[in-house]
Amino acid sequence: MHFAATMLRFRWLWLLMFCSVFSSYSARSPPYTMRISCGARENVHTLPTNTLWYKDFAYTGGIPANATPPSYISPPLKTLRYFPLSEGPENCYNINRVPKGHYSVRIFFGLLVQPNFKNEPLFDVSIEGTQIYSLQSGWSNQDDQAFAEALLFLGDNTASICFHSTGHGDPAILSIEILQVDDQAYFSDQQLGQGTIFRTATRLSCGAKTSKFDVDYSGDHWGGDRFWQAIQTFGENSDQPRTTQGSIKHASISPNFYPEALYESALVSTDNEPDLTYAMDVEPNRNYSIWLHFAEIESTVTDVGQRVFDIVINGDVEFENVDIIKMSGGRYTALVLNTTVPINGRTLTITLRPTEGSHAIINAIEVFEVIVAESKTLPNEVSALQTLKKALGLPPRLGWNGDPCVPQQHPWNGADCQLDSASGKWVIDGLGLDNQGLSGFLPDDISKLHHLQSINLSGNSIHGLIPSSLGTIGSLQVLDLSYNLFNGSIPESLGQLTSLRILNLNGNSLSGSVPAALVGRLLHRASFNFTDNAGLCGIPGLPKCGPHLSAGAKVGIALGSLLLLLLLVICSLCWWKRQQNISRARQLAARDAPYAKARTHLSRDVQMTMHNSHGHSRTAAETGPILLS
């Protein structure tokens, strides 16, 4: 790369940084910050900075437990949350109401304080559906591997951080940090944006004695509280540390806000080793964004031309004739150079090779793996699958957390994905949940999976009606609902599925006639199976159907039956009332019988007396006139 191109790139980077120095930055609100102490039941404050960590209630599943931080740089927290495989291979933290912007997301791993647990689990980490990290054996013994960190853009007011089991122990998470950074942070030729993620591979503070975070340096909050690992030498007798107490200009400014103290130490090459070389292991066939930090802090170098060097990365000269004083504008002034390089092998080597003067100098190094963000699954299809998960009662072992299709290394069990060229999003084109012990019902929302070509739910205990909305999935070719507990009739809408080749409804409790449209499909070499449904009729191999009743007739019969039942109930009540009255009358008659018998005898005696008197009396004519006294 020629010097003119180098200067142009440098001026462009620093123009972006200086443009906001005199802006209204100081008046804007503080950056969004969310720190979660995993497994904590209460909010926690940690020393020495009195940092607030929120409890992780309702963010995820898993099991809280006591923790052992694996490194001195881990937050001094006492709990973690781990995710046994019995709860599924994918488990996620889902944080809502995260403002749109650029963020530094950092996850610290922990070790369980419990017997019979493997101390060092190995698992994968993804953010927003993109896998960013795979823990390697021995991570708990290396400070810079006790956490994973990535810079990315969050644009949908949520942050999804998932942990994927790989069969080597249960993922155990100590803490999660979501820290907003400046929207122009780490602007480069591979701009950090919606389609790009920068995973932190390393951050080195050269010549420093102690590793520190930005907060330990009293750094600006918009820097993201980065961790800078101290390194005293790149190799034995190859360099020497340098420090200064002088003030460094142009350090903590927008958009990256590097702490000034970062430039107060450095490594300088020696007479025996004039080349200053740093090498690190990387993943092959990836792009890496490299940020190199300089400030001329040696008292022996006072003017332009006294220290000039080339920067060579994996054998290629990326920057020619770097003169720190000339390019930064003076001594004790920060200079940042950035480039992105493809790495084919497993080693990244950065060499500073002097061209004028005998020594090279460097203050800090940042290396990021450039990751292309995965396209996510269409939101309405994710929502439909979540509804299906609840309705079918999917067992926890299937998981179904996070995004169904990404990361591509960890798709959901039973969900087949396809990249839709029209939308650039993933869609679900197959469901294979046969023989999974499902016992719920099939919801209407399954029709929102518009791209389904195959559904296999056979061998479960799914009950209820077959939703008629299945008939709207025009791409459906295979529908296997055999050996379940479906009842009711076969929806007429299934006859609209002109692409349907295989339909297995055998082994259920379906009734009624097979729709005529489906019968017609049998002539087009379709394979349909309706056997073992006692109530089905209408095609060869099934019983003949009786007279067909319309829906209105069925409703009329039902209403008539209801009225007849009501009439029978009323008549029964009337008969029962009449019997009660008759019984009551008989009881009264039996109680009054002695009195009624006595009155009957008296009446008869009176009548007989009167009859006898008539036999002996005479009329006035017969006895003559009455004599008056």
XYZ file of C-alpha atoms in Angstrom:
629
model
C 0.000 0.000 0.000
C 1.474 3.372 -0.989
C 2.066 6.166 1.519
C -0.480 8.457 -0.168
C -3.202 5.834 0.227
C -2.158 5.323 3.833
C -2.428 9.027 4.568
C -5.812 9.219 2.841
C -7.183 6.377 4.946
C -5.760 7.901 8.119
C -7.221 11.342 7.394
C -10.604 9.818 6.604
C -10.692 7.902 9.885
C -9.666 10.870 11.949
C -11.989 13.260 10.129
C -14.843 11.065 11.313
C -13.488 11.156 14.842
C -12.896 14.890 14.975
C -16.176 15.917 13.376
C -18.085 15.319 16.579
C -15.604 16.870 19.024
C -17.383 20.208 19.039
C -20.857 18.746 18.664
C -23.515 18.533 21.329
C -22.243 15.163 22.524
C -21.976 16.255 26.136
C -25.673 17.107 26.201
C -27.007 13.725 25.088
C -28.366 11.177 27.504
C -26.123 8.405 28.894
C -25.800 5.200 26.853
C -28.191 2.317 27.495
C -26.717 -0.191 29.933
C -28.042 -3.594 30.999
C -25.975 -5.863 33.209
C -27.484 -9.180 34.345
C -26.210 -11.323 37.191
C -27.312 -14.758 36.013
C -29.058 -16.853 38.645
C -29.338 -13.925 41.082
C -32.611 -13.524 42.976
C -31.900 -9.895 43.873
C -30.070 -7.011 42.234
C -26.358 -6.957 43.040
C -23.777 -4.163 43.406
C -20.107 -5.102 42.965
C -16.934 -3.401 44.156
C -14.823 -1.450 43.553
C -16.934 0.507 41.065
C -20.326 -0.172 42.735
C -21.551 -1.566 39.418
C -25.259 -2.518 39.327
C -26.173 -6.022 38.122
C -29.851 -6.855 37.665
C -31.384 -10.167 38.718
C -32.286 -12.393 35.757
C -35.912 -13.072 36.632
C -38.167 -13.920 33.626
C -35.452 -13.567 30.982
C -34.955 -17.291 30.380
C -35.286 -20.841 31.700
C -32.475 -22.921 33.115
C -31.507 -23.558 36.727
C -29.840 -21.055 39.116
C -26.837 -22.294 41.081
C -23.782 -21.140 43.005
C -20.833 -20.125 40.847
C -17.077 -20.082 40.815
C -15.687 -17.283 38.595
C -12.966 -18.901 36.447
C -10.791 -15.769 36.198
C -9.846 -12.735 38.242
C -11.271 -10.547 35.485
C -14.724 -12.157 35.862
C -17.257 -10.005 37.724
C -17.261 -10.871 41.470
C -20.681 -12.531 41.306
C -21.720 -15.566 43.339
C -24.414 -17.151 41.145
C -24.839 -18.437 37.622
C -27.519 -20.097 35.531
C -26.936 -23.389 33.776
C -28.975 -25.179 31.123
C -29.170 -28.998 31.328
C -29.723 -30.842 28.072
C -33.073 -32.101 29.405
C -34.376 -28.547 28.886
C -33.391 -28.582 25.233
C -30.262 -28.038 23.161
C -30.917 -24.294 22.744
C -31.614 -21.850 25.574
C -31.812 -18.080 25.287
C -31.901 -14.841 27.198
C -34.429 -12.518 25.555
C -34.121 -8.890 26.657
C -36.835 -6.499 25.469
C -37.050 -2.717 25.184
C -33.444 -2.304 24.034
C -33.168 1.011 22.120
C -32.067 0.844 18.506
C -28.323 1.326 18.108
C -24.826 -0.171 18.236
C -23.888 -2.294 21.230
C -21.092 -4.184 22.864
C -22.503 -7.482 24.144
C -20.357 -9.471 26.560
C -21.046 -12.860 28.166
C -18.965 -14.210 31.040
C -18.914 -17.967 31.608
C -18.863 -19.633 35.022
C -18.145 -22.924 36.754
C -20.722 -24.743 38.886
C -20.062 -25.217 42.583
C -21.744 -28.627 42.663
C -20.455 -32.206 42.807
C -20.936 -34.566 39.877
C -20.824 -31.744 37.335
C -18.137 -31.376 34.712
C -16.188 -28.278 35.673
C -15.553 -26.980 32.173
C -18.541 -27.189 29.808
C -18.018 -26.594 26.094
C -20.832 -24.990 24.091
C -21.590 -22.444 21.368
C -22.812 -18.861 21.779
C -24.999 -16.908 19.361
C -26.319 -13.353 19.363
C -29.362 -12.394 17.306
C -29.230 -15.729 15.489
C -25.553 -15.542 14.495
C -23.017 -17.854 16.125
C -20.105 -15.802 17.432
C -18.114 -18.170 19.615
C -17.328 -21.799 20.437
C -15.709 -22.516 23.781
C -12.517 -24.516 23.478
C -11.056 -26.949 25.975
C -8.942 -25.130 28.561
C -10.897 -21.876 28.398
C -11.264 -21.689 32.179
C -7.481 -21.366 32.558
C -7.103 -18.412 30.175
C -8.301 -14.981 31.210
C -9.109 -13.735 27.720
C -11.317 -16.809 27.086
C -13.473 -16.433 30.197
C -15.872 -14.293 28.162
C -17.156 -13.720 24.642
C -17.746 -10.231 23.291
C -19.184 -8.814 20.088
C -19.996 -5.422 18.604
C -23.215 -5.364 16.613
C -26.280 -3.394 15.619
C -29.605 -4.036 17.407
C -32.586 -2.696 15.517
C -35.778 -4.469 16.674
C -35.851 -3.373 20.350
C -34.756 -6.816 21.508
C -31.557 -8.691 22.209
C -31.524 -12.495 21.904
C -28.491 -14.287 23.357
C -28.535 -18.070 23.033
C -26.407 -20.964 24.255
C -26.227 -24.189 22.262
C -25.268 -27.512 23.789
C -22.668 -29.535 21.936
C -22.775 -32.633 24.144
C -19.831 -31.577 26.326
C -21.462 -30.366 29.524
C -24.266 -27.961 30.365
C -23.818 -24.296 29.373
C -23.222 -22.181 32.507
C -23.459 -18.382 32.330
C -22.154 -16.022 34.987
C -23.230 -12.647 33.571
C -24.443 -10.763 30.508
C -23.689 -7.139 29.597
C -25.437 -5.085 26.898
C -23.632 -1.744 26.601
C -24.522 0.904 24.036
C -21.633 2.448 22.085
C -21.424 5.346 19.644
C -23.247 4.693 16.361
C -20.026 5.428 14.447
C -17.863 3.202 16.647
C -15.280 1.150 14.762
C -16.205 2.652 11.424
C -13.971 1.002 8.841
C -13.861 -0.317 5.302
C -15.920 -3.238 6.689
C -18.427 -0.956 8.429
C -20.023 -2.289 11.580
C -23.728 -2.290 10.733
C -26.868 -4.350 10.436
C -25.158 -6.996 8.325
C -21.826 -7.210 10.150
C -20.717 -8.342 13.619
C -17.265 -7.720 15.106
C -16.302 -10.473 17.541
C -13.490 -9.456 19.846
C -10.542 -11.788 19.257
C -8.085 -9.851 21.460
C -7.370 -6.444 22.994
C -3.826 -5.821 24.230
C -2.430 -2.966 26.281
C 1.243 -3.170 25.319
C 3.816 -2.591 28.046
C 1.148 -2.295 30.764
C 1.611 -4.145 34.039
C -2.064 -4.626 34.905
C -5.064 -5.636 32.803
C -7.908 -3.155 33.087
C -11.397 -2.329 31.896
C -12.350 1.080 30.537
C -14.111 1.772 33.831
C -10.816 1.159 35.661
C -9.225 3.758 33.390
C -12.129 6.145 34.171
C -12.976 5.821 30.492
C -15.975 7.358 28.757
C -19.172 5.275 29.069
C -19.719 5.444 25.296
C -16.581 3.340 24.827
C -18.403 0.208 25.996
C -16.207 -0.660 29.020
C -13.679 -2.689 27.015
C -11.223 -5.085 28.630
C -7.551 -4.452 27.855
C -5.233 -7.363 28.592
C -1.785 -6.297 29.761
C 1.156 -7.744 27.849
C 4.722 -7.063 28.952
C 6.459 -8.620 25.963
C 5.728 -10.244 22.591
C 8.621 -12.632 23.079
C 11.606 -13.107 25.355
C 14.301 -10.452 24.754
C 12.450 -9.198 21.657
C 11.188 -5.896 23.062
C 11.110 -3.589 26.071
C 8.226 -1.790 27.827
C 7.971 1.991 27.965
C 5.725 4.213 30.090
C 5.071 7.921 30.470
C 3.236 10.240 32.819
C 2.649 12.792 30.104
C -0.809 13.765 28.909
C -1.988 12.141 25.660
C -3.955 14.244 23.181
C -6.782 13.086 20.919
C -7.427 9.816 22.779
C -10.861 9.821 24.388
C -12.816 11.375 21.556
C -15.762 10.293 19.422
C -16.542 7.770 18.126
C -14.339 5.182 19.893
C -13.451 7.043 23.120
C -10.234 5.210 23.904
C -8.997 5.850 27.456
C -6.020 8.198 27.576
C -4.104 5.846 29.872
C -4.036 3.250 27.074
C -1.357 5.343 25.310
C 0.796 5.857 28.400
C 2.541 2.495 27.957
C 4.092 0.798 24.924
C 6.452 -1.896 23.688
C 9.565 -0.919 21.741
C 11.791 -3.216 19.691
C 15.489 -3.648 20.517
C 18.795 -3.538 18.709
C 18.914 -7.340 18.730
C 15.315 -7.582 17.422
C 14.541 -4.445 15.395
C 11.314 -5.988 14.077
C 8.459 -5.876 16.557
C 6.286 -8.967 15.967
C 3.064 -10.182 17.528
C 1.388 -13.490 16.521
C -1.924 -15.043 17.595
C -4.090 -18.017 16.714
C -7.197 -17.315 14.622
C -9.932 -19.204 12.805
C -8.965 -19.956 9.190
C -10.734 -18.552 6.141
C -12.092 -15.522 7.990
C -11.704 -11.758 7.696
C -10.159 -9.857 10.601
C -10.415 -6.147 11.371
C -7.161 -4.944 12.955
C -6.845 -1.665 14.918
C -3.327 -0.524 15.861
C -2.738 2.235 18.438
C 0.301 4.488 18.592
C 1.607 7.508 20.514
C 5.189 8.724 20.503
C 6.080 8.626 24.194
C 9.865 8.030 24.046
C 11.929 11.050 25.002
C 14.614 10.147 22.445
C 12.241 10.557 19.495
C 11.334 14.222 19.131
C 10.857 14.987 15.451
C 9.491 13.749 12.130
C 11.587 11.098 10.427
C 13.283 9.775 13.550
C 11.028 6.689 13.757
C 9.545 5.295 10.547
C 8.379 1.726 9.978
C 6.249 -0.468 7.732
C 3.371 -2.562 9.089
C 3.350 -6.067 7.626
C 0.420 -8.444 8.237
C 0.903 -12.097 7.305
C 3.675 -11.134 4.904
C 1.821 -8.297 3.135
C 2.714 -4.640 3.699
C -0.484 -2.944 4.839
C 0.971 0.432 5.857
C 4.198 1.919 4.454
C 6.477 4.418 6.155
C 4.400 5.019 9.255
C 5.734 8.123 11.017
C 3.745 8.610 14.214
C 4.729 12.229 14.876
C 4.047 13.217 11.273
C 0.710 11.393 10.993
C -0.665 12.316 14.450
C 0.542 15.898 14.442
C 3.024 15.718 17.282
C 4.424 13.850 20.237
C 2.118 12.462 22.941
C -0.730 12.371 20.422
C -2.867 9.299 19.747
C -2.842 7.684 16.307
C -5.100 4.795 15.246
C -4.637 2.775 12.058
C -7.146 0.206 10.824
C -7.261 -2.410 8.104
C -9.240 -5.558 7.337
C -7.417 -8.602 6.014
C -8.444 -12.126 4.956
C -6.687 -14.928 6.830
C -6.360 -18.323 5.187
C -4.302 -20.108 7.798
C -4.607 -20.348 11.558
C -2.119 -17.620 12.501
C -2.297 -13.830 12.358
C 1.135 -12.175 12.465
C 1.601 -8.413 12.811
C 5.140 -7.132 12.212
C 6.401 -3.563 12.600
C 9.563 -3.308 10.460
C 11.711 -0.146 10.885
C 12.760 1.709 7.716
C 14.230 4.812 9.368
C 15.601 4.680 12.895
C 16.330 1.395 14.560
C 13.236 0.676 16.620
C 9.477 0.280 16.230
C 6.840 1.103 18.864
C 3.221 0.125 19.541
C 0.829 1.001 22.385
C -2.189 -1.251 21.868
C -3.710 -3.803 19.499
C -7.326 -4.728 18.799
C -8.293 -7.664 16.584
C -11.891 -8.454 15.620
C -13.232 -11.381 13.641
C -15.582 -10.002 11.007
C -18.748 -12.104 10.948
C -21.517 -11.698 8.393
C -24.776 -11.629 10.335
C -27.192 -14.448 9.536
C -30.525 -13.673 7.897
C -33.237 -14.413 10.433
C -36.507 -16.345 10.047
C -39.624 -14.434 9.000
C -41.208 -13.114 12.235
C -44.723 -14.344 11.439
C -43.402 -17.875 10.918
C -41.500 -17.754 14.215
C -44.717 -16.650 15.920
C -46.653 -19.497 14.287
C -44.091 -22.051 15.493
C -44.248 -20.682 19.040
C -48.050 -21.064 18.968
C -47.615 -24.599 17.629
C -45.135 -25.363 20.423
C -47.674 -24.422 23.093
C -50.667 -26.077 21.402
C -48.886 -29.393 20.827
C -47.224 -29.398 24.245
C -43.721 -29.955 22.849
C -41.491 -31.649 25.435
C -38.689 -29.460 26.857
C -36.025 -31.719 25.335
C -36.876 -30.334 21.878
C -36.050 -26.819 23.012
C -37.487 -24.598 20.297
C -35.900 -21.442 21.722
C -34.404 -18.548 19.802
C -34.600 -18.500 16.002
C -35.782 -21.720 14.281
C -33.288 -21.615 11.416
C -30.210 -19.768 12.676
C -27.501 -20.123 13.566
C -27.336 -22.662 10.781
C -25.164 -24.875 12.991
C -28.090 -25.249 15.441
C -31.545 -25.301 13.759
C -34.603 -26.455 15.701
C -35.232 -30.187 15.841
C -38.180 -31.058 13.618
C -38.200 -27.790 11.642
C -36.765 -27.743 8.102
C -35.654 -24.376 6.769
C -35.209 -22.810 3.374
C -33.828 -19.373 2.436
C -36.518 -17.388 0.650
C -34.920 -15.472 -2.216
C -37.744 -12.933 -2.394
C -37.501 -11.739 1.213
C -33.932 -12.752 2.002
C -35.284 -14.424 5.146
C -35.489 -18.038 6.256
C -38.848 -19.825 6.037
C -40.125 -23.166 7.319
C -40.751 -25.695 4.530
C -41.098 -28.866 6.615
C -42.285 -30.097 10.010
C -41.144 -33.530 11.177
C -42.504 -34.189 14.677
C -43.544 -37.811 14.331
C -43.414 -40.097 17.386
C -42.543 -37.301 19.816
C -45.216 -37.953 22.458
C -47.277 -34.866 21.550
C -50.724 -34.723 23.129
C -52.180 -31.292 22.382
C -54.207 -30.030 19.430
C -53.352 -28.640 16.012
C -53.972 -24.851 15.994
C -55.298 -22.795 13.096
C -52.073 -20.748 13.173
C -50.274 -23.583 11.392
C -51.649 -22.038 8.196
C -49.321 -19.045 8.755
C -46.462 -21.326 7.707
C -47.183 -20.503 4.077
C -44.113 -22.267 2.694
C -44.714 -25.720 4.167
C -44.260 -28.595 1.753
C -44.356 -31.431 4.279
C -46.073 -32.011 7.633
C -45.481 -35.245 9.546
C -47.174 -35.451 12.958
C -47.846 -39.190 12.896
C -47.571 -41.472 15.895
C -48.598 -38.963 18.568
C -51.749 -38.375 20.635
C -52.946 -35.151 19.034
C -56.691 -34.722 19.467
C -59.458 -32.435 18.251
C -60.489 -31.428 14.758
C -58.249 -31.194 11.725
C -58.124 -27.403 11.123
C -59.695 -26.361 7.845
C -57.000 -23.671 7.551
C -54.594 -26.396 6.344
C -56.319 -26.059 2.993
C -54.764 -22.591 2.529
C -51.159 -23.905 2.444
C -50.952 -24.159 -1.325
C -47.411 -25.572 -1.386
C -48.262 -28.574 0.817
C -47.291 -31.883 -0.805
C -47.211 -34.314 2.141
C -49.645 -34.363 5.081
C -49.258 -37.239 7.526
C -51.558 -37.099 10.583
C -51.862 -40.854 10.971
C -52.158 -42.673 14.291
C -53.392 -39.792 16.386
C -56.719 -38.996 18.064
C -58.220 -36.600 15.508
C -62.034 -36.654 15.367
C -64.799 -34.979 13.407
C -64.929 -34.865 9.641
C -62.233 -34.328 7.044
C -62.282 -30.617 6.078
C -63.561 -29.938 2.584
C -60.723 -27.377 2.239
C -58.131 -30.165 1.917
C -59.509 -30.733 -1.558
C -58.030 -27.333 -2.542
C -54.466 -28.632 -2.063
C -53.674 -29.295 -5.705
C -50.016 -30.123 -4.931
C -50.899 -32.759 -2.326
C -49.322 -36.105 -3.223
C -49.461 -38.007 0.076
C -52.280 -37.792 2.623
C -52.258 -40.185 5.586
C -55.209 -39.842 7.945
C -55.397 -43.496 8.947
C -55.571 -44.582 12.555
C -57.737 -41.754 13.898
C -61.396 -41.319 14.942
C -62.628 -39.411 11.910
C -66.221 -39.686 10.693
C -68.427 -38.635 7.784
C -67.834 -38.888 4.085
C -64.484 -38.305 2.398
C -64.706 -34.975 0.503
C -65.422 -35.442 -3.185
C -62.475 -33.219 -4.168
C -60.089 -35.604 -2.400
C -61.705 -38.604 -4.055
C -61.034 -36.932 -7.409
C -57.373 -36.483 -6.502
C -57.001 -40.263 -6.284
C -57.242 -40.320 -10.091
C -54.049 -38.234 -10.288
C -51.779 -40.860 -8.731
C -52.015 -39.344 -5.259
C -51.479 -41.682 -2.300
C -54.220 -41.288 0.312
C -54.846 -43.506 3.348
C -58.131 -43.236 5.297
C -58.252 -46.680 6.905
C -58.850 -47.394 10.608
C -61.376 -44.587 10.989
C -64.617 -46.312 12.049
C -66.857 -43.415 11.026
C -65.437 -42.628 7.594
C -67.284 -43.630 4.432
C -67.627 -42.885 0.750
C -64.704 -44.464 -1.115
C -63.772 -48.032 -2.033
C -62.454 -49.823 1.013
C -64.689 -47.829 3.381
C -68.378 -48.350 4.229
C -71.019 -46.767 2.026
C -72.441 -43.511 3.301
C -76.135 -43.224 4.227
C -78.453 -40.432 3.020
C -76.637 -37.238 3.136
C -78.047 -34.583 5.400
C -77.339 -30.949 4.841
C -75.999 -28.797 7.625
C -79.455 -27.173 8.016
C -81.095 -30.561 8.334
C -78.593 -31.611 10.951
C -79.314 -28.430 12.884
C -83.080 -29.024 12.565
C -82.742 -32.572 13.835
C -80.645 -31.375 16.734
C -83.184 -28.672 17.672
C -86.103 -31.119 17.315
C -84.344 -33.615 19.543
C -83.739 -30.892 22.078
C -87.431 -29.840 22.078
C -88.574 -33.454 22.399
C -86.258 -33.939 25.319
C -87.591 -30.768 26.934
C -91.211 -31.935 26.431
C -90.433 -35.304 27.998
C -88.926 -33.571 30.976
C -92.010 -31.342 31.418
C -94.429 -34.314 31.131
C -92.372 -36.259 33.626
C -92.521 -33.356 36.031
C -96.335 -33.044 35.635
C -96.879 -36.784 36.177
C -94.654 -36.704 39.208
C -96.610 -33.729 40.635
C -99.960 -35.467 40.093
C -98.698 -38.598 41.822
C -97.559 -36.481 44.713
C -101.031 -34.909 45.035
C -102.826 -38.272 44.933
C -100.521 -39.666 47.537
C -101.091 -36.663 49.785
C -104.906 -37.008 49.459
C -104.794 -40.668 50.414
C -102.730 -39.851 53.444
C -105.301 -37.249 54.577
C -108.203 -39.660 54.029
C -106.531 -42.333 56.067
C -105.911 -39.932 58.924
C -109.584 -38.709 59.083
C -111.291 -42.158 58.737
C -112.373 -42.725 62.504
C -114.109 -39.356 62.768
C -115.882 -39.836 59.458
C -117.154 -43.302 60.617
C -118.593 -41.886 63.883
C -120.509 -39.214 62.044
C -121.916 -41.772 59.667
C -123.259 -43.904 62.557
C -124.925 -40.894 64.262
C -126.644 -39.798 61.103
C -128.029 -43.277 60.589
C -129.397 -43.449 64.159
C -131.198 -40.150 63.776
C -132.712 -41.246 60.528
C -133.975 -44.512 62.095
C -135.469 -42.673 65.101
C -137.323 -40.338 62.834
C -138.565 -43.258 60.825
C -139.890 -44.978 63.945
C -141.644 -41.838 65.176
C -143.487 -41.587 61.887
C -144.922 -45.025 62.585
C -146.698 -44.019 65.821
C -147.805 -40.361 65.257
C -151.218 -39.060 64.197
C -152.323 -36.058 62.238
C -154.479 -33.240 63.712
C -157.519 -34.465 61.872
C -157.108 -37.798 63.402
C -156.720 -36.569 66.954
C -159.171 -33.730 66.802
C -158.720 -30.086 67.904
C -156.305 -29.229 70.620
C -157.877 -28.151 73.833
C -156.640 -24.862 75.152
C -156.382 -24.286 78.807
